[in-house]
CSV table of C-alpha atoms in Angstrom, one decimal:
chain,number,residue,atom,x,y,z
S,122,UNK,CA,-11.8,-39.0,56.7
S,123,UNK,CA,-11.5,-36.7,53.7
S,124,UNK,CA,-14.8,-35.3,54.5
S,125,UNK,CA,-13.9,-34.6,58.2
S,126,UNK,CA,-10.5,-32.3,57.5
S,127,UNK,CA,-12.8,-30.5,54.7
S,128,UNK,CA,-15.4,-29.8,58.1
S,129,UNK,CA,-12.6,-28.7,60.1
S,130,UNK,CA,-10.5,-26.6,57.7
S,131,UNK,CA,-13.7,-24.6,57.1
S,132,UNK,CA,-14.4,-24.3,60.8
S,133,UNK,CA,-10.9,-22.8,61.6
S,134,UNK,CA,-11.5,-20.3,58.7
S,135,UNK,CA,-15.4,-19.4,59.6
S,136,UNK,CA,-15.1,-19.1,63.0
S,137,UNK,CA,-12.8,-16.3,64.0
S,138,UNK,CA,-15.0,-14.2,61.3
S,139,UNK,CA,-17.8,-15.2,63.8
S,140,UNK,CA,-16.0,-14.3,67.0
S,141,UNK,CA,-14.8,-11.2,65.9
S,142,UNK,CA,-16.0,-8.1,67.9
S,143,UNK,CA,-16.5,-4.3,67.1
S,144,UNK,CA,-16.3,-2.1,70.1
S,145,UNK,CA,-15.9,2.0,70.7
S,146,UNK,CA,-14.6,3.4,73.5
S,147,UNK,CA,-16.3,7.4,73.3
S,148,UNK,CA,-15.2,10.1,75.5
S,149,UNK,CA,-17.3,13.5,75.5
S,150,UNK,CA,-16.4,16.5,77.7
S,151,UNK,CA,-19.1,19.4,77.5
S,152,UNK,CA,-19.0,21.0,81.2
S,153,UNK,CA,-15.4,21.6,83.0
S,154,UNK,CA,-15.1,22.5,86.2
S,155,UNK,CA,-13.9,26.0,87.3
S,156,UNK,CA,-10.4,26.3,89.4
S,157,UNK,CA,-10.9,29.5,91.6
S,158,UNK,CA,-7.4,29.3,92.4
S,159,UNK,CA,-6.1,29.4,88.5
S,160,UNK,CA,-6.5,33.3,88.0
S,161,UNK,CA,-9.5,32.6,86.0
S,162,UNK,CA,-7.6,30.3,83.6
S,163,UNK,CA,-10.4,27.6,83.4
S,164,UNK,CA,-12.0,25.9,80.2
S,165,UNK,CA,-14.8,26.9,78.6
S,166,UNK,CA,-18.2,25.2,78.0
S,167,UNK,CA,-18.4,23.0,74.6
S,168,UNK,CA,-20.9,20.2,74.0
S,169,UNK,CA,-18.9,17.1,73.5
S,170,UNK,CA,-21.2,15.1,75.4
S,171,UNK,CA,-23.4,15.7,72.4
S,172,UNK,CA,-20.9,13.7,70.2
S,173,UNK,CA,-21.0,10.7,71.8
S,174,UNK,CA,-24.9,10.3,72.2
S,175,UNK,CA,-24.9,11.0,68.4
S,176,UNK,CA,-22.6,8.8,67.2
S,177,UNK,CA,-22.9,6.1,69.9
S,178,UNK,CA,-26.0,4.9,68.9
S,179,UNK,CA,-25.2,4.5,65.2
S,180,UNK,CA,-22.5,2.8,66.3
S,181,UNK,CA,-24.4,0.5,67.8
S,182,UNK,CA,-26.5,0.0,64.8
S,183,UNK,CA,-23.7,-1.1,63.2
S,184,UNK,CA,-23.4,-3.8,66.0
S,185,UNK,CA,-20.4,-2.4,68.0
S,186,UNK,CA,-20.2,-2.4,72.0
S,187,UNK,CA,-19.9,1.3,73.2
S,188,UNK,CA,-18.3,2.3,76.5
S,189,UNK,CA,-18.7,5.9,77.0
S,190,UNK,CA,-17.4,8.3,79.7
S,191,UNK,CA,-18.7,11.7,79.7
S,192,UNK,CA,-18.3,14.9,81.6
S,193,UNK,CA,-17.4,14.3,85.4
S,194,UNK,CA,-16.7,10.6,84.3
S,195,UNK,CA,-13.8,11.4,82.0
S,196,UNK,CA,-11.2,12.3,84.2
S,197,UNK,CA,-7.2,11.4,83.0
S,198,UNK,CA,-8.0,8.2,85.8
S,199,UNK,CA,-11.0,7.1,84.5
S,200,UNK,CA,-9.5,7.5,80.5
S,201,UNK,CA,-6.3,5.6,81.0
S,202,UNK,CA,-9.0,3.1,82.8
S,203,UNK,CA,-10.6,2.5,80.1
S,204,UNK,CA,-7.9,2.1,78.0
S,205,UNK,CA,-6.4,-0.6,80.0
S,206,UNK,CA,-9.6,-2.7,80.3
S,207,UNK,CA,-9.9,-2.2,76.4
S,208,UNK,CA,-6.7,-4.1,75.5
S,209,UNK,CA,-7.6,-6.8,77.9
S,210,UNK,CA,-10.8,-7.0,76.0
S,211,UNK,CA,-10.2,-6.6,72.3
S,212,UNK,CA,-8.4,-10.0,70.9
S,213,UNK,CA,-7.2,-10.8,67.3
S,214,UNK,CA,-9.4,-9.2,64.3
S,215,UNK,CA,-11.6,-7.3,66.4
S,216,UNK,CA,-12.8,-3.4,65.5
S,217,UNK,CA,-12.0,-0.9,67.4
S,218,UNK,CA,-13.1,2.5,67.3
S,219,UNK,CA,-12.1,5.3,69.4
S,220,UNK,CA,-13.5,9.3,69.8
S,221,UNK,CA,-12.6,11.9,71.7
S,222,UNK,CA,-14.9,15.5,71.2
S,223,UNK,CA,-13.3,17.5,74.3
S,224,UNK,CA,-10.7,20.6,74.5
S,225,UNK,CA,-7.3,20.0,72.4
S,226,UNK,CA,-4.0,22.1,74.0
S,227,UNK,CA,-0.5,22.3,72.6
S,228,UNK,CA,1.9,20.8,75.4
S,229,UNK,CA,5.4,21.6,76.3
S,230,UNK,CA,7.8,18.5,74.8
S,231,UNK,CA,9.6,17.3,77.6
S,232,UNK,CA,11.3,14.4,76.0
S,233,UNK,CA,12.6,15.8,72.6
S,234,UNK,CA,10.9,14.6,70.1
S,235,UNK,CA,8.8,17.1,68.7
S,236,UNK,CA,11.0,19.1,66.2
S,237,UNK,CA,8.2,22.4,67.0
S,238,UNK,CA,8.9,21.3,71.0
S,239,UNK,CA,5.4,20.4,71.6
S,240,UNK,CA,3.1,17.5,72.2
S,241,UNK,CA,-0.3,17.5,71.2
S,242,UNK,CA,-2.8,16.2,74.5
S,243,UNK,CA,-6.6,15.6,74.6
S,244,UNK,CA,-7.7,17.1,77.9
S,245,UNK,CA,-9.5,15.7,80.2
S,246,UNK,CA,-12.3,16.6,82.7
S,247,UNK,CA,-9.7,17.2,85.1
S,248,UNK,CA,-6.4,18.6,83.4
S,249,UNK,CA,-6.5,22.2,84.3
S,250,UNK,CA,-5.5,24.8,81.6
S,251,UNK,CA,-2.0,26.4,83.2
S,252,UNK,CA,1.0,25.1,84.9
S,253,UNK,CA,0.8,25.7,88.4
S,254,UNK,CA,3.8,24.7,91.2
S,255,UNK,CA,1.8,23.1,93.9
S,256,UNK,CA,-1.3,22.7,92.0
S,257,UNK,CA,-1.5,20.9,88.8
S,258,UNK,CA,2.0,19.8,87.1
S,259,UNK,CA,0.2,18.5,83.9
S,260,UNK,CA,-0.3,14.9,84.6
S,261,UNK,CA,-3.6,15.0,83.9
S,262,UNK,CA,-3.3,16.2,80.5
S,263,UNK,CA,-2.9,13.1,77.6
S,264,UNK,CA,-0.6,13.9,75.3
S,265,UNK,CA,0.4,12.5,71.9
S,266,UNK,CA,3.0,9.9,73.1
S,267,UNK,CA,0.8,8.6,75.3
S,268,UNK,CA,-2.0,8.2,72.8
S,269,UNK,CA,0.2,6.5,70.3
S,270,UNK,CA,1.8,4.2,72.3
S,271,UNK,CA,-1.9,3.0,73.3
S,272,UNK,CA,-2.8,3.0,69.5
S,273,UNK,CA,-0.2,1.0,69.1
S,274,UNK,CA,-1.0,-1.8,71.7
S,275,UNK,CA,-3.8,-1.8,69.6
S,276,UNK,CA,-3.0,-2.1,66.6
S,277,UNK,CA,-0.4,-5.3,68.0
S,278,UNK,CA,-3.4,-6.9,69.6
S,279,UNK,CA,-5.7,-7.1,67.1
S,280,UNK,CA,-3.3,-8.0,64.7
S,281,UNK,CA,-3.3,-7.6,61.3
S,282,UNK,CA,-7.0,-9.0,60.3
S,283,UNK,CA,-8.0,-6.5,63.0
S,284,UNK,CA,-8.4,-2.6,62.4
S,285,UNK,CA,-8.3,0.6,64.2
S,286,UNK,CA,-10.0,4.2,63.9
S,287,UNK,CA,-9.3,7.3,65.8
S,288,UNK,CA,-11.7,10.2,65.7
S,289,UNK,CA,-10.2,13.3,67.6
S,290,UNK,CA,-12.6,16.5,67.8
S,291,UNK,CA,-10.6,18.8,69.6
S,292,UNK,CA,-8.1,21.8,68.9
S,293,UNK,CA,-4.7,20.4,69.2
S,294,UNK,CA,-3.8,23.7,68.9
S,295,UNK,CA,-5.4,27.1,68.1
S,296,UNK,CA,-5.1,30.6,66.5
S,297,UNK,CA,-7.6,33.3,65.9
S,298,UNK,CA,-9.6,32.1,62.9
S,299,UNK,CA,-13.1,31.0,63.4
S,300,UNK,CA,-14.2,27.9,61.1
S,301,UNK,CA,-17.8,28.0,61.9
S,302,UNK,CA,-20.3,27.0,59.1
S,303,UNK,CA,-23.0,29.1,60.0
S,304,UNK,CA,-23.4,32.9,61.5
S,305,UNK,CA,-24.1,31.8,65.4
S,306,UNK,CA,-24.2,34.1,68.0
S,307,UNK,CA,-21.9,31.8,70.2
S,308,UNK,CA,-19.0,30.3,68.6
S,309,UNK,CA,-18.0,27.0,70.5
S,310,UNK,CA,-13.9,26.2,70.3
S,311,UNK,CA,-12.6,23.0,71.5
S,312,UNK,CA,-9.1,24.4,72.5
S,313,UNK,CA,-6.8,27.5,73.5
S,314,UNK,CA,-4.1,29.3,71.9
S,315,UNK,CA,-2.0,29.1,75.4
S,316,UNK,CA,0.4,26.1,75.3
S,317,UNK,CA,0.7,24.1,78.8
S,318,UNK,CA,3.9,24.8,79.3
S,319,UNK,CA,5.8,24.4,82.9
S,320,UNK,CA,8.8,26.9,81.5
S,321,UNK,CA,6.6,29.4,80.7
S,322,UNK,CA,7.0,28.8,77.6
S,323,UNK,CA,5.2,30.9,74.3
S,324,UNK,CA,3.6,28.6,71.9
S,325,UNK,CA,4.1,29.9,68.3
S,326,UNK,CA,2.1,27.1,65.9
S,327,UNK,CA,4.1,25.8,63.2
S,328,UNK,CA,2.5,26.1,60.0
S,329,UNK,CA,1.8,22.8,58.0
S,330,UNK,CA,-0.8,22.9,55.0
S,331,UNK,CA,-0.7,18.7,54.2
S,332,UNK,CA,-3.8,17.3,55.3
S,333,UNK,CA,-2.6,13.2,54.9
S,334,UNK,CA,0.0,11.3,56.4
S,335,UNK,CA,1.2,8.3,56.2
S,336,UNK,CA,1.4,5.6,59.3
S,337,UNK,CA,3.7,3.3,58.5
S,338,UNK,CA,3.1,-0.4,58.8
S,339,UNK,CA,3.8,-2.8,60.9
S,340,UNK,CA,4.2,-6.5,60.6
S,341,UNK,CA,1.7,-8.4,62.4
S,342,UNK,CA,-0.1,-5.0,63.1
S,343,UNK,CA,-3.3,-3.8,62.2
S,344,UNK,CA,-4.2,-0.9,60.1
S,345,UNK,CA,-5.2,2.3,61.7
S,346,UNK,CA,-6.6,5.5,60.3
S,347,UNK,CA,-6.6,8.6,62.9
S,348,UNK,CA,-9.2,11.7,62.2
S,349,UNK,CA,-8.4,15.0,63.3
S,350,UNK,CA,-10.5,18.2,63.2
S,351,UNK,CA,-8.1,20.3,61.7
S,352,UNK,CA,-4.9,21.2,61.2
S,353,UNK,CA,-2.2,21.8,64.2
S,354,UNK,CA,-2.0,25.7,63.8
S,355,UNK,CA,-6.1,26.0,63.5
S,356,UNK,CA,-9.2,26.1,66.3
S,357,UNK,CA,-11.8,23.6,65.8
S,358,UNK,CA,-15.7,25.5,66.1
S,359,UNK,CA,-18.5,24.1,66.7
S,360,UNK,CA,-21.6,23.9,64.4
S,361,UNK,CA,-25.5,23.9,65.2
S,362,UNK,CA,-27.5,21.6,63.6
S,363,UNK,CA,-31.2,21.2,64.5
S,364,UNK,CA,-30.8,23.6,67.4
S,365,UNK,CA,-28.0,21.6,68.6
S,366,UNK,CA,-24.3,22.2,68.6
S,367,UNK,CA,-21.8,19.5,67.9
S,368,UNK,CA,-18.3,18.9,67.1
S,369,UNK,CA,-18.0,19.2,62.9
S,370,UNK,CA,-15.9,15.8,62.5
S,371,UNK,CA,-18.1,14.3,65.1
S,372,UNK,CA,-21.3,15.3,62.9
S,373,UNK,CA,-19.9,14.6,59.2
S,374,UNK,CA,-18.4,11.3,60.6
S,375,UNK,CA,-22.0,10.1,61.7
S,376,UNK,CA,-23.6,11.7,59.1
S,377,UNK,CA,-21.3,9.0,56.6
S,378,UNK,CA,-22.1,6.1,59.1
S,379,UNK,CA,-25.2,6.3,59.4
S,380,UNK,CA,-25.2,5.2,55.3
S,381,UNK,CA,-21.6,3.9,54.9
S,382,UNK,CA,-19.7,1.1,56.6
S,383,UNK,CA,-17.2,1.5,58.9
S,384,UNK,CA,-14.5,-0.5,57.1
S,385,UNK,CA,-10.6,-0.7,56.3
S,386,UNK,CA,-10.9,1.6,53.3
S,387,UNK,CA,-10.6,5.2,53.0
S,388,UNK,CA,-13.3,5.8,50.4
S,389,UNK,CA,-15.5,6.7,53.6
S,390,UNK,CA,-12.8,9.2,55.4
S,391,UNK,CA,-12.8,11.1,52.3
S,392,UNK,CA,-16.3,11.2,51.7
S,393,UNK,CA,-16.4,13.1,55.6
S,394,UNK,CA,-13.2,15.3,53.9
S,395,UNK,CA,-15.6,16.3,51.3
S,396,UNK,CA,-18.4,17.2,54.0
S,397,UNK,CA,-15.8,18.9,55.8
S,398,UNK,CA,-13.9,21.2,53.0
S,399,UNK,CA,-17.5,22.0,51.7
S,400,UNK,CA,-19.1,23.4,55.2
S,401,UNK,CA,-16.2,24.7,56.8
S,402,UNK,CA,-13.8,27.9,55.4
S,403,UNK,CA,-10.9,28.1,57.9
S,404,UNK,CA,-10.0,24.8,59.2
S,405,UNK,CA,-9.3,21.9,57.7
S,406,UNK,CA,-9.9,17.9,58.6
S,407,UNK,CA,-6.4,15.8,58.5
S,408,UNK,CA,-6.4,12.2,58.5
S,409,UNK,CA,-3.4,9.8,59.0
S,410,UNK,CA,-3.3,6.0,57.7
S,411,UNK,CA,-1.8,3.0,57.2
S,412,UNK,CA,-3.7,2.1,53.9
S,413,UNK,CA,-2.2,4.2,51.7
């Protein structure tokens, strides 16, 4: 009898660490469309399709599931999708890793809870640059509440033996510096200095030098580290590698993976810090975390 309960205590322990999944959800924007009737406000070509090709199949060398929605696919629609299925997927002590290389824009706080009065949003294929009455009334932008709430219905459902990473390559907002590596002819930013702003609003970037910041934890929740390009008062440029353009956080986090593991520590996020301080002059990676 002894030797039965031994059998099953070490079945209970052993088999959610076989059940356990890793999956990525990837979302790459290189080609927007062009709104005639904006007055020529339209976004710019970028290559975050390139992003999720890159680091899409390292991830699943590292044996996660990807879903990945570029260009045309990732409309706001097709995004908040996606997100839904993934919580309906992802169960207790799964991975769960999540990029976004697209265009970044400061957004208008409507709800008052940004003490600068503006959100941060991801913007997808289809979230047009300006305010417009009649047009486009910024519902398909993605802004920061809507992200962290998300994370957080994450972070409940795996639960704490699960963990979450966030890897955002975008502006989320910009100035005029250019943080290029290299001399290019073309310099690639992933973002505007324009806030989205229904009241017409002027957006004047708050300045903020600290590069970490904490997440605080949850009981029952997972851990979660977040990546961000740069700073909220920087633009986020491109580099060309191999005759190739990609997002720099994008690159420097594959170039890690590809000889790291993608794990609960934060040995690995600074290692892509160090890539990123020593390439890039004018902006600066961030991260936020749980684990520290």
């Amino acid at each position: 009898m002894r030797k039965y309960v031994l059998v099953l205590i070490l079945l209970l322990v052993v088999v959610p660490m076989w059940t356990a999944n890793k999956r990525a959800l990837l979302i790459g924007i290189s080609n927007y469309p062009v709104y005639k009737n904006m007055d020529g406000a339209s976004w710019g070509s970028i290559h975050g399709a390139n992003d999720v090709l890159m680091i899409g199949n390292t991830l699943k060398l590292k044996g996660f599931s990807v879903t990945s929605l570029v260009n045309s696919n990732a409309t706001a629609t097709n995004i908040r999708k996606a997100f839904r299925k993934l919580l309906l997927e992802v169960k207790a002590g799964d991975v769960v890793y999540l990029h976004f290389s697209c265009h970044g824009q400061p957004f208008e706080d409507m709800n008052g809870d940004e003490e600068d009065g503006w959100d941060e949003a991801i913007v997808p294929y289809d979230a047009m640059m300006t305010y417009k009455r009649g047009v486009y009334d910024g519902s398909n932008h993605i802004i920061d509440d809507e992200l962290h709430t998300y994370f957080n219905n994450l972070r409940k459902t795996v639960g704490k033996s699960g963990f979450v990473c966030v890897v955002i390559d975008a502006c989320h907002a910009g100035n005029s510096y250019m943080g290029n590596e290299e001399e290019e002819d073309e310099n690639f930013c992933r973002g505007t200095k324009k806030g989205f702003s229904p009241n017409a609003k002027d957006f004047h970037p708050r300045i903020n030098a600290k590069g970490h910041f904490v997440i605080p934890k949850k009981q029952g929740f997972a851990d979660i580290i977040i990546m961000e390009a740069c700073r909220s008062y920087q633009s986020n440029y491109e580099i060309k590698k191999e005759n190739t353009y990609y997002g720099p956080l994008s690159y420097y986090t594959n170039k890690v993976l590809l000889v790291q593991p993608l794990n609960r520590g934060l040995g690995w996020v600074k290692d892509v810090e160090k890539y990123m301080a020593s390439n890039l002059t004018r902006q600066n990676m961030v991260y936020e975390s749980s684990l520290e």
